CSV table of C-alpha atoms in Angstrom, one decimal:
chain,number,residue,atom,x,y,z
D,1,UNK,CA,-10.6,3.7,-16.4
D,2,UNK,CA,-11.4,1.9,-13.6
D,3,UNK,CA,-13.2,-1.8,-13.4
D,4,UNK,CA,-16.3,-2.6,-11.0
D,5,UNK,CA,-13.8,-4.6,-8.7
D,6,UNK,CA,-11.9,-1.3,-8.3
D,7,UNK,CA,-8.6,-2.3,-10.1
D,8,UNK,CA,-7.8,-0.4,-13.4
D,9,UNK,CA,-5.5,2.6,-14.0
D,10,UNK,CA,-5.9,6.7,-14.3
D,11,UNK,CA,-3.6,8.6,-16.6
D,12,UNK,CA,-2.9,12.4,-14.9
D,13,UNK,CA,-0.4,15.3,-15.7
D,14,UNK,CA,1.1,17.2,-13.3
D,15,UNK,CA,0.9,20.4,-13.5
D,16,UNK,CA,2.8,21.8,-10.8
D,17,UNK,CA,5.7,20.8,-8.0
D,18,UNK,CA,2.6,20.1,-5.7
D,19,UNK,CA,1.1,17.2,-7.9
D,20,UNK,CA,4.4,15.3,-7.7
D,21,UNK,CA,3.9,15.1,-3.8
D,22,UNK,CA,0.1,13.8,-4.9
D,23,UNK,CA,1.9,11.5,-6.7
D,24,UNK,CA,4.5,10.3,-4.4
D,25,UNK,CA,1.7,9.0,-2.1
D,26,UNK,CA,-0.5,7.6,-4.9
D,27,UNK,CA,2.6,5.3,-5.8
D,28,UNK,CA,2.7,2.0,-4.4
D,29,UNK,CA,5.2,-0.5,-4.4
D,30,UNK,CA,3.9,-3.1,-6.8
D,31,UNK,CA,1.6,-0.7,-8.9
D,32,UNK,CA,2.5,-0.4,-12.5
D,33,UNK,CA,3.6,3.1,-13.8
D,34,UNK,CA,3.6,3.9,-17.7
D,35,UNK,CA,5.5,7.1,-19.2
D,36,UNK,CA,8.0,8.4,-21.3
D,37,UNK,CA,11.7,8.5,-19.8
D,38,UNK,CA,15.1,8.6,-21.5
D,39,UNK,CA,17.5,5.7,-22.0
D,40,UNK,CA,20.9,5.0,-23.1
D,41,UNK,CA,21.3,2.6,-25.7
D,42,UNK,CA,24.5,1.3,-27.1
D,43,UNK,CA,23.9,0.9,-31.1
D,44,UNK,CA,26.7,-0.4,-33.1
D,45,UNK,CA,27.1,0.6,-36.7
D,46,UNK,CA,27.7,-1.6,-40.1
D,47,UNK,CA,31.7,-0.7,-39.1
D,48,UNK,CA,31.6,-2.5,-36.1
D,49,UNK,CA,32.1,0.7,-34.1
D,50,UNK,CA,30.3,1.2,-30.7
D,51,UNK,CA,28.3,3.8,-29.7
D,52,UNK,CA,25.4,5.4,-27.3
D,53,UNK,CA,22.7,7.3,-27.7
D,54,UNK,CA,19.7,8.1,-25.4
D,55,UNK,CA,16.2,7.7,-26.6
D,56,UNK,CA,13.0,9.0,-25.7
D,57,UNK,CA,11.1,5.6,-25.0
D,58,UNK,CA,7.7,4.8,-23.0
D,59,UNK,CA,8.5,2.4,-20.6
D,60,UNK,CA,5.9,0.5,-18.3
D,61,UNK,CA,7.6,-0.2,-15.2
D,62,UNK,CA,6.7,-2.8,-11.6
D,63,UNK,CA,7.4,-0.1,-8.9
D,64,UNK,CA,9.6,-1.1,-6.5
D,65,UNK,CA,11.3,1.8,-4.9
D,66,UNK,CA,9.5,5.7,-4.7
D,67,UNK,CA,12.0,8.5,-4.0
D,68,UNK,CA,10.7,11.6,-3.0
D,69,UNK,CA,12.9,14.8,-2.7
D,70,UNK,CA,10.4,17.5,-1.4
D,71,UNK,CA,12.7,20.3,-1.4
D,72,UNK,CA,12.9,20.3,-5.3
D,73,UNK,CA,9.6,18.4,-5.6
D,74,UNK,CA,11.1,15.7,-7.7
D,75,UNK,CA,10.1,12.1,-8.5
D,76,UNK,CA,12.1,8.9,-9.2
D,77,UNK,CA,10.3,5.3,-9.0
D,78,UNK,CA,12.9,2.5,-9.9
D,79,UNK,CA,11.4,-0.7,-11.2
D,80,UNK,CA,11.0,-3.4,-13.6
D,81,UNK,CA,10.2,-3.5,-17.0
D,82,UNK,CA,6.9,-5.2,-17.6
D,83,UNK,CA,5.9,-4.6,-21.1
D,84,UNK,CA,8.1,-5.4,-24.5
D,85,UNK,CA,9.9,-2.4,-25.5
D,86,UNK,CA,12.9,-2.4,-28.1
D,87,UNK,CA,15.3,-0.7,-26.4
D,88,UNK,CA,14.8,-2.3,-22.8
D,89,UNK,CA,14.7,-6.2,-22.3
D,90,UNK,CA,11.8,-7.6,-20.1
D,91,UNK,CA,12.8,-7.7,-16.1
D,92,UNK,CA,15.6,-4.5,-16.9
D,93,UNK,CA,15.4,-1.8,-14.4
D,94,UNK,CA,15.0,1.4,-15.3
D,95,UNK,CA,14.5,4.5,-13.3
D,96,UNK,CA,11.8,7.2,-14.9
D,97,UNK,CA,11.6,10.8,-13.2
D,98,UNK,CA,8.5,11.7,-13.7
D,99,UNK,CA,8.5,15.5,-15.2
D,100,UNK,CA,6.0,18.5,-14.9
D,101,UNK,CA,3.2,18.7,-17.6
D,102,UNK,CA,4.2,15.0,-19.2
D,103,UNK,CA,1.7,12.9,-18.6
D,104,UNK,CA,1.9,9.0,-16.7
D,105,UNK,CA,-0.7,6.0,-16.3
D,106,UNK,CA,-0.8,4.6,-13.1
D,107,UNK,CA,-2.6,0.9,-13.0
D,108,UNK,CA,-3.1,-0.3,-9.4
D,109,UNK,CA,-5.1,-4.0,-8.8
D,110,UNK,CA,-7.3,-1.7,-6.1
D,111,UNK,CA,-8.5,1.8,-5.5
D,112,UNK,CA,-9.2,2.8,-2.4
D,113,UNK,CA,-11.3,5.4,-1.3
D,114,UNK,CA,-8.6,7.4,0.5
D,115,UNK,CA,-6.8,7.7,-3.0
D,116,UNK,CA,-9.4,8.1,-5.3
D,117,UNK,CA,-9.8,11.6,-3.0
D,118,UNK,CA,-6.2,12.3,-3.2
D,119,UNK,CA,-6.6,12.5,-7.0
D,120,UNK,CA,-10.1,14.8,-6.9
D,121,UNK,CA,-8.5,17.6,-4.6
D,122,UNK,CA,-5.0,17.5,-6.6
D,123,UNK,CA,-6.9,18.4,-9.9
D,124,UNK,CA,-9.4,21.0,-8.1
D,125,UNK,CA,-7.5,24.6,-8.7
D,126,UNK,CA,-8.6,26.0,-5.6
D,127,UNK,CA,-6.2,24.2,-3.5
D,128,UNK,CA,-2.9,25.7,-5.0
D,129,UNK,CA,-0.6,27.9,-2.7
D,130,UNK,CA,-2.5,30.8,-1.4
D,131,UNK,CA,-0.5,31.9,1.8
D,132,UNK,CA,2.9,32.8,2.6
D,133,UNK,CA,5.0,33.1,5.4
D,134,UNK,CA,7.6,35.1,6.7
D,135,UNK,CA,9.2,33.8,10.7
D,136,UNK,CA,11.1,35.7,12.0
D,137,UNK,CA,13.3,37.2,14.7
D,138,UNK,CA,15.8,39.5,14.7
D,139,UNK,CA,19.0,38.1,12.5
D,140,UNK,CA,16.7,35.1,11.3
D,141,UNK,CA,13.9,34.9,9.1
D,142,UNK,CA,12.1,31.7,7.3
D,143,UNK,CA,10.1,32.6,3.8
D,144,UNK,CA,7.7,29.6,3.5
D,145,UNK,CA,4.9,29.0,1.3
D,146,UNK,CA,2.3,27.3,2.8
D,147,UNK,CA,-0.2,24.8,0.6
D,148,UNK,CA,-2.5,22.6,0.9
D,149,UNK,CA,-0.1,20.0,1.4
D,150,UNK,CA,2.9,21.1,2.5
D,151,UNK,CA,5.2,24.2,4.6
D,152,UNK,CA,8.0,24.7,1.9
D,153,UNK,CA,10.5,26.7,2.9
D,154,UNK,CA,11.8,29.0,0.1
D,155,UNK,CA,14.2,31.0,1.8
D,156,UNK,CA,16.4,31.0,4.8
D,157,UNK,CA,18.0,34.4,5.5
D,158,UNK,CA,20.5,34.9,9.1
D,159,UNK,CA,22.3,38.0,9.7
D,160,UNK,CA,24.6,38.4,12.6
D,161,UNK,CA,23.5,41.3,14.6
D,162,UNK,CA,25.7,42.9,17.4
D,163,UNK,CA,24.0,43.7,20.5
D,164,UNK,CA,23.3,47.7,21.4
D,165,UNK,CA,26.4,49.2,23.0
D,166,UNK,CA,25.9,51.9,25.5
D,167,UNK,CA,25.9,54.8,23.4
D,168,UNK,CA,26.4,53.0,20.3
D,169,UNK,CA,23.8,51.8,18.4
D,170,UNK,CA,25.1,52.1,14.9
D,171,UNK,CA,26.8,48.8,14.5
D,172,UNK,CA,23.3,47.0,15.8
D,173,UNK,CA,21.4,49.5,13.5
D,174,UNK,CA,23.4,48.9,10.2
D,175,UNK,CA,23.1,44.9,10.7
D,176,UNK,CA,19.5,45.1,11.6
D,177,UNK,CA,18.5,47.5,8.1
D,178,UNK,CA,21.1,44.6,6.5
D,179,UNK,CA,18.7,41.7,7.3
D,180,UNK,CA,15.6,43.7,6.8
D,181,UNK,CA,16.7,43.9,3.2
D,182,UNK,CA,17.7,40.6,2.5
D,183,UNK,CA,14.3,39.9,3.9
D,184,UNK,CA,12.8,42.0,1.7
D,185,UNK,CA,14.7,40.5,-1.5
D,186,UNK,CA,13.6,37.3,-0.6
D,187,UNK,CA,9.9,37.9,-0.2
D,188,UNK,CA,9.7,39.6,-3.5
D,189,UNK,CA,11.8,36.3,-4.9
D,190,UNK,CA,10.0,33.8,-3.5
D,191,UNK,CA,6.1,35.0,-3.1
D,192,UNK,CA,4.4,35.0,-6.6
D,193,UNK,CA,1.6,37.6,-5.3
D,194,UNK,CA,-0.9,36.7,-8.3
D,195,UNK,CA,-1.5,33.4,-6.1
D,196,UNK,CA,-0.7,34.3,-2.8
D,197,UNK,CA,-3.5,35.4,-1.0
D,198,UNK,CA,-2.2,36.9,2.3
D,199,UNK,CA,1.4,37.3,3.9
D,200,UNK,CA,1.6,36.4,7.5
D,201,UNK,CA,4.2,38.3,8.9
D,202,UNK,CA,5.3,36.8,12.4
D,203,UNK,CA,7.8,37.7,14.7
D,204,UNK,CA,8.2,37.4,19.0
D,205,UNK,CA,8.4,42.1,20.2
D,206,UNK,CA,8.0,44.2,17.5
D,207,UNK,CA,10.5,42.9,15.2
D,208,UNK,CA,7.5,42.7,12.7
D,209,UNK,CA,6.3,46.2,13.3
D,210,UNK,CA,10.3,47.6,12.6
D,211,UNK,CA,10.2,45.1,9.2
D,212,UNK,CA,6.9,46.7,7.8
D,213,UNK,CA,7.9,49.7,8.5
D,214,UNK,CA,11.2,49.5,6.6
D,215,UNK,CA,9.7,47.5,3.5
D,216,UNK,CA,7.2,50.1,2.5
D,217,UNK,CA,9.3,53.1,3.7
D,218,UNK,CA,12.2,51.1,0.7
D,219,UNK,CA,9.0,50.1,-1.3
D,220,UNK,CA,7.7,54.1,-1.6
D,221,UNK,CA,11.3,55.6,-2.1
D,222,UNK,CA,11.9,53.3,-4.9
D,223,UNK,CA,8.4,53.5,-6.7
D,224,UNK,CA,8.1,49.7,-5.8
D,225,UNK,CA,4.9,49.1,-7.4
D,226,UNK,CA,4.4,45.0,-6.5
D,227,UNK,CA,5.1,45.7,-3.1
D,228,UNK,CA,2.6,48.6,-2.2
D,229,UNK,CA,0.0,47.1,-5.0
D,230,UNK,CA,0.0,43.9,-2.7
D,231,UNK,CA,0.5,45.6,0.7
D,232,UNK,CA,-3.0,44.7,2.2
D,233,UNK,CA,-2.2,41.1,1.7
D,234,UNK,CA,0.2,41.5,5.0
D,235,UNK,CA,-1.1,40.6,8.2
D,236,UNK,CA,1.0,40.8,11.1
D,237,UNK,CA,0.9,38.4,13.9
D,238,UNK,CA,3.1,37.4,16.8
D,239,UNK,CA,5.0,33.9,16.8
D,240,UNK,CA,7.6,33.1,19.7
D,241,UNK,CA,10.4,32.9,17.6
D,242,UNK,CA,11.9,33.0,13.4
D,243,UNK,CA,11.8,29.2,13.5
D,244,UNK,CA,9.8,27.1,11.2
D,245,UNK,CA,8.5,25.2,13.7
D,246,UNK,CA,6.4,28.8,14.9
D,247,UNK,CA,4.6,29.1,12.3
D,248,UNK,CA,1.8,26.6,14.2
D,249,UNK,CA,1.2,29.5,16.2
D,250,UNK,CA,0.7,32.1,13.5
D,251,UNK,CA,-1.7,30.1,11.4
D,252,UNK,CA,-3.8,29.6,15.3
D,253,UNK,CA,-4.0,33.0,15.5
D,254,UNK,CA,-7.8,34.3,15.3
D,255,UNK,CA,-7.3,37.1,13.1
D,256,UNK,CA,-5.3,34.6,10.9
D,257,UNK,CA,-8.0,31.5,10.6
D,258,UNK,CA,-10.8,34.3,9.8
D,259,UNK,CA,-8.5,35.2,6.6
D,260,UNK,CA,-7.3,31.9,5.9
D,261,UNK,CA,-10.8,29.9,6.7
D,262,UNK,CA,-11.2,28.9,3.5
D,263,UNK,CA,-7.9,26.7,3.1
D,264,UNK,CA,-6.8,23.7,4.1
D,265,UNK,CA,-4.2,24.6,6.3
D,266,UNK,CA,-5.6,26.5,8.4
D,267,UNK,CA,-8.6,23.8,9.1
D,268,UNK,CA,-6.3,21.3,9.9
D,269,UNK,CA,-4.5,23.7,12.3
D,270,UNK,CA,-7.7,24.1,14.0
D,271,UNK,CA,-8.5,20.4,14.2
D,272,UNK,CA,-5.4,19.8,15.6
D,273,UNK,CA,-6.0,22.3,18.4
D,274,UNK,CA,-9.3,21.0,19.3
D,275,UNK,CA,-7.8,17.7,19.8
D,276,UNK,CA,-5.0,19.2,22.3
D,277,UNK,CA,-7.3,21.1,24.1
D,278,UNK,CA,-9.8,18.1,24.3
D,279,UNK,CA,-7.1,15.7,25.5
D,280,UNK,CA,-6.1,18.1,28.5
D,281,UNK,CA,-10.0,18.9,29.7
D,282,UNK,CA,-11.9,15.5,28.7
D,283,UNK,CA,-9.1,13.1,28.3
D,284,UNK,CA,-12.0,10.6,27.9
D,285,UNK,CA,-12.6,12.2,24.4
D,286,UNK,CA,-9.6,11.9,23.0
D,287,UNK,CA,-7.6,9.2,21.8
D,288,UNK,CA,-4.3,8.8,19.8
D,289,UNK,CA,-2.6,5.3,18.4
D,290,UNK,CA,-3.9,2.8,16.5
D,291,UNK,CA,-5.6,0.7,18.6
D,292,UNK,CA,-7.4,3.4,21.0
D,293,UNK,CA,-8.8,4.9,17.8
D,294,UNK,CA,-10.0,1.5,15.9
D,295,UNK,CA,-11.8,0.4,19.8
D,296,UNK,CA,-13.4,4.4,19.8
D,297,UNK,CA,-14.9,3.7,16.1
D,298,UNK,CA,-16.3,0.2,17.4
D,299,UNK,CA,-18.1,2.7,19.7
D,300,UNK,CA,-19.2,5.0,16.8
D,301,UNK,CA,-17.8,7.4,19.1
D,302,UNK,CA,-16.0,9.5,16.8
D,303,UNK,CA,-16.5,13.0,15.7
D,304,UNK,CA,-12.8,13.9,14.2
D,305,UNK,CA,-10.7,11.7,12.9
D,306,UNK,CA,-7.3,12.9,12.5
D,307,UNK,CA,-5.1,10.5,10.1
D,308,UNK,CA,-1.4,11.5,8.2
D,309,UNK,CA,-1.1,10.6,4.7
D,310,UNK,CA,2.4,8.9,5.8
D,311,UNK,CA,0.3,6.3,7.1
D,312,UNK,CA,-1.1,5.4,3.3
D,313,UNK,CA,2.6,5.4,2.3
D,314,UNK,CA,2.6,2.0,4.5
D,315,UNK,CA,4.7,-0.8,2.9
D,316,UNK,CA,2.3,-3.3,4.6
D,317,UNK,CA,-0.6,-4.1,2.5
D,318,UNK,CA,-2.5,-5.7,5.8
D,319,UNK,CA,-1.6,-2.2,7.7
D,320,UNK,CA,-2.7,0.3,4.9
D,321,UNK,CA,-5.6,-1.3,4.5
D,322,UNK,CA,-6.2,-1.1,8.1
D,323,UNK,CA,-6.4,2.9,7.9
D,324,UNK,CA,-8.3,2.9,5.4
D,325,UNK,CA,-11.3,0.8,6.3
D,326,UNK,CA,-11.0,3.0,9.7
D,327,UNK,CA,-11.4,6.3,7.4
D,328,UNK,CA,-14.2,4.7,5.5
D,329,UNK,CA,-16.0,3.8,8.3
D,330,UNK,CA,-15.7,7.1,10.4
D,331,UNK,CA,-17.0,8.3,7.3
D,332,UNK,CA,-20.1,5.3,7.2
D,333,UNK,CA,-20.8,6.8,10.7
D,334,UNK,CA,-20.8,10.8,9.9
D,335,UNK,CA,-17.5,11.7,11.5
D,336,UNK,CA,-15.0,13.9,9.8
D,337,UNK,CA,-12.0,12.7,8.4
D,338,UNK,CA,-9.0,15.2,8.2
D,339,UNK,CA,-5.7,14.0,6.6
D,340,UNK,CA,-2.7,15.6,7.5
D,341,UNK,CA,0.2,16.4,5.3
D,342,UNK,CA,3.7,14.6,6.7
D,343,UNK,CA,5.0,17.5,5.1
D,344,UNK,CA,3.3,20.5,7.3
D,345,UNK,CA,4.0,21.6,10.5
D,346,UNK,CA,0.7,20.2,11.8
D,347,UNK,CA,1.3,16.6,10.3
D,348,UNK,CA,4.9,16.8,12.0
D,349,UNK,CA,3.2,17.4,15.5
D,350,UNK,CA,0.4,14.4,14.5
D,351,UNK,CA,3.4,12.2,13.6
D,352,UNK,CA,4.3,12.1,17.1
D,353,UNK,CA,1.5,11.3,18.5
D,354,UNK,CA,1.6,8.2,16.1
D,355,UNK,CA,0.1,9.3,13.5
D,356,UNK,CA,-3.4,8.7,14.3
D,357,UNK,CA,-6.1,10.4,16.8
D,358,UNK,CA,-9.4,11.3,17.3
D,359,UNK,CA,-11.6,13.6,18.7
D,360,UNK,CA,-15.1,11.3,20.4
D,361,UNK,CA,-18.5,12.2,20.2
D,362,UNK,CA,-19.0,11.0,23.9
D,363,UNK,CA,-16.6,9.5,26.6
D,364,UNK,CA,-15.3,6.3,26.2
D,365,UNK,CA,-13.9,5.5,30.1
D,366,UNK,CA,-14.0,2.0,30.1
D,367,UNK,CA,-11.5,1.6,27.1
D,368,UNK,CA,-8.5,3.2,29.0
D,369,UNK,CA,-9.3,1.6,31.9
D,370,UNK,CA,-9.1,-1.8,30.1
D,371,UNK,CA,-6.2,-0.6,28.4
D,372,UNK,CA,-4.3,0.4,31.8
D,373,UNK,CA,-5.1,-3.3,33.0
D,374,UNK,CA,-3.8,-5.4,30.1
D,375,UNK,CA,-0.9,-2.7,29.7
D,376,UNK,CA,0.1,-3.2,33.2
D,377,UNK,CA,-0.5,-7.2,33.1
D,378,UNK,CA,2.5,-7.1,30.0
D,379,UNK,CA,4.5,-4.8,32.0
């Protein structure tokens, strides 16, 4: 329900853990949040005698502080209350959690285009976990779920595995077929294979190779019917270590973007590529920070723009509104606009190169060189 002068409010219902990170960055301090939530209320009876009972209530609260914990994709906003309710006086604080499949209104005095898009792709299906993960090495393996919006870790298995003795190999054999199966456990905890479209298997040698081998050699002897039902959905590929951080490299890989080209990840992956590649051959087309990137779309120089969503999650009215007249107008002149998840390994690496870049059209020389010259003068 929104007015011409882009203030109003949208009532949504998340559905799954994902829509409560869509919702974490469509909060705003100062927006106004309606939904039901729980409070204690002290009642006392004809007798004098004091008591408490919570109540199921619908509060409409100011927002003034959003705490996200990604890890069980839960939500708590702590604010105000700005609408007469008989349990909760006006101005009481109150913290709601909001909760799966209950429904909230948000009303915000101005919609902006970069979150009006945030609430189209969270209610298209298509962009719901579709790839998983497994990193690994030998004694330490990451099970991650990869969606549109974030690298979740599910499961973190280490085994401590004692180097080969001359001779001996039985101690480092028994350990290794130790982890493989706590791998193995994991995966067919953590991977829901009615979603998941592919599993990337990555490893640095041929620890991979060994785990395959072992899963569907344990999968056949026990009759294990979801693992060899799903068993073209594993793609091995090579990563230079278990840690999350590899996983970058596996979702590069060729083989892997031709399976996965269809989403999200895997596009931003690629963008993010191009721009590193760009910046070490043609420096002149690429450009990170702020101010680099606003002087470049002056230019209408810009082909990619690559923007993180923690960016949108700025307290400063002045400064997110900044990035978003720089999205809409990259947009104005028929660039691309990619935004990155904080929350995957790809917005990681863009958070530290501030946060913003861009890939250019055409070189823009004369900017750094006017940039070297005023940097220097301050210097």
């Amino acid at each position: 329900d929104l007015e011409k002068d882009n203030a109003g409010q949208v009532t949504l219902i998340p559905e799954e853990p994902e829509d409560m990170w869509h919702t974490y960055n469509l909060l705003q301090v100062g927006d106004s949040l309606r939904a039901s939530t729980i409070r204690k209320v002290q009642t006392e009876s004809s007798t004098g005698s004091v008591g408490s009972n919570r109540i199921r209530t619908t509060l409409t609260l100011c927002v003034e502080t959003i705490d996200f914990d990604s890890q069980a994709c839960q939500l708590r906003v702590k604010g105000t209350n700005i609408q007469e309710n008989e349990y909760v006086k006006m101005g009481a604080y109150h913290t709601i959690e909001l909760e799966p499949n209950r429904q909230f209104t948000l009303a915000k005095k101005q919609w902006d285009s970069v979150v009006l898009e945030r609430i189209e792709q969270a209610c298209d299906p298509a962009w719901s976990a579709d790839v998983a993960a497994v990193v690994m090495q030998e004694g330490l393996a990451h099970v991650c779920l990869v969606t549109p919006s974030m690298t979740l870790t599910r499961a973190k298995v280490e085994v401590n595995i004692p180097r080969k003795r001359k001779g001996n190999c039985s101690q480092h054999d028994r350990a290794l077929e130790r982890f493989y199966e706590q791998v193995m456990q994991a995966i067919q905890r953590h991977i829901n294979f009615e979603v998941v479209k592919c599993v990337l298997v990555a490893s640095p040698g041929f620890v991979r190779e060994q785990f395959c081998d072992y899963m569907f050699q344990q999968a056949v002897k026990t009759d294990n019917k979801l693992l060899l039902e799903n068993r073209s959905k594993f793609l091995q590929v090579h990563s230079s270590s278990g840690h999350k951080y590899a996983l970058k490299e596996a979702l590069c890989d060729p083989a892997v973007t031709s399976r996965l080209s269809d989403t999200k990840a895997a596009g931003e992956v690629r963008a993010l590529d191009d721009f590193y590649k760009m910046l070490q051959h043609e420096p002149d087309r690429a450009f990170y920070g702020l101010k680099h990137v606003e002087k470049a779309n002056e230019a209408m120089a810009i082909d990619t723009l690559l923007i993180s969503d923690e960016l949108f999650r700025h307290q400063d009215v002045a400064m997110r509104a900044r990035y978003v007249k720089l999205v809409d107008s990259v947009r104005e002149n028929m660039g691309t606009v990619r935004i990155f998840s904080s929350l995957h390994v790809s917005g990681e690496q863009l958070g530290q190169l501030t946060g913003v870049a861009a890939i250019l059209r055409f070189p823009v020389a004369e900017l750094s060189d006017q940039e070297d010259e005023s940097s220097s003068e301050e210097d």
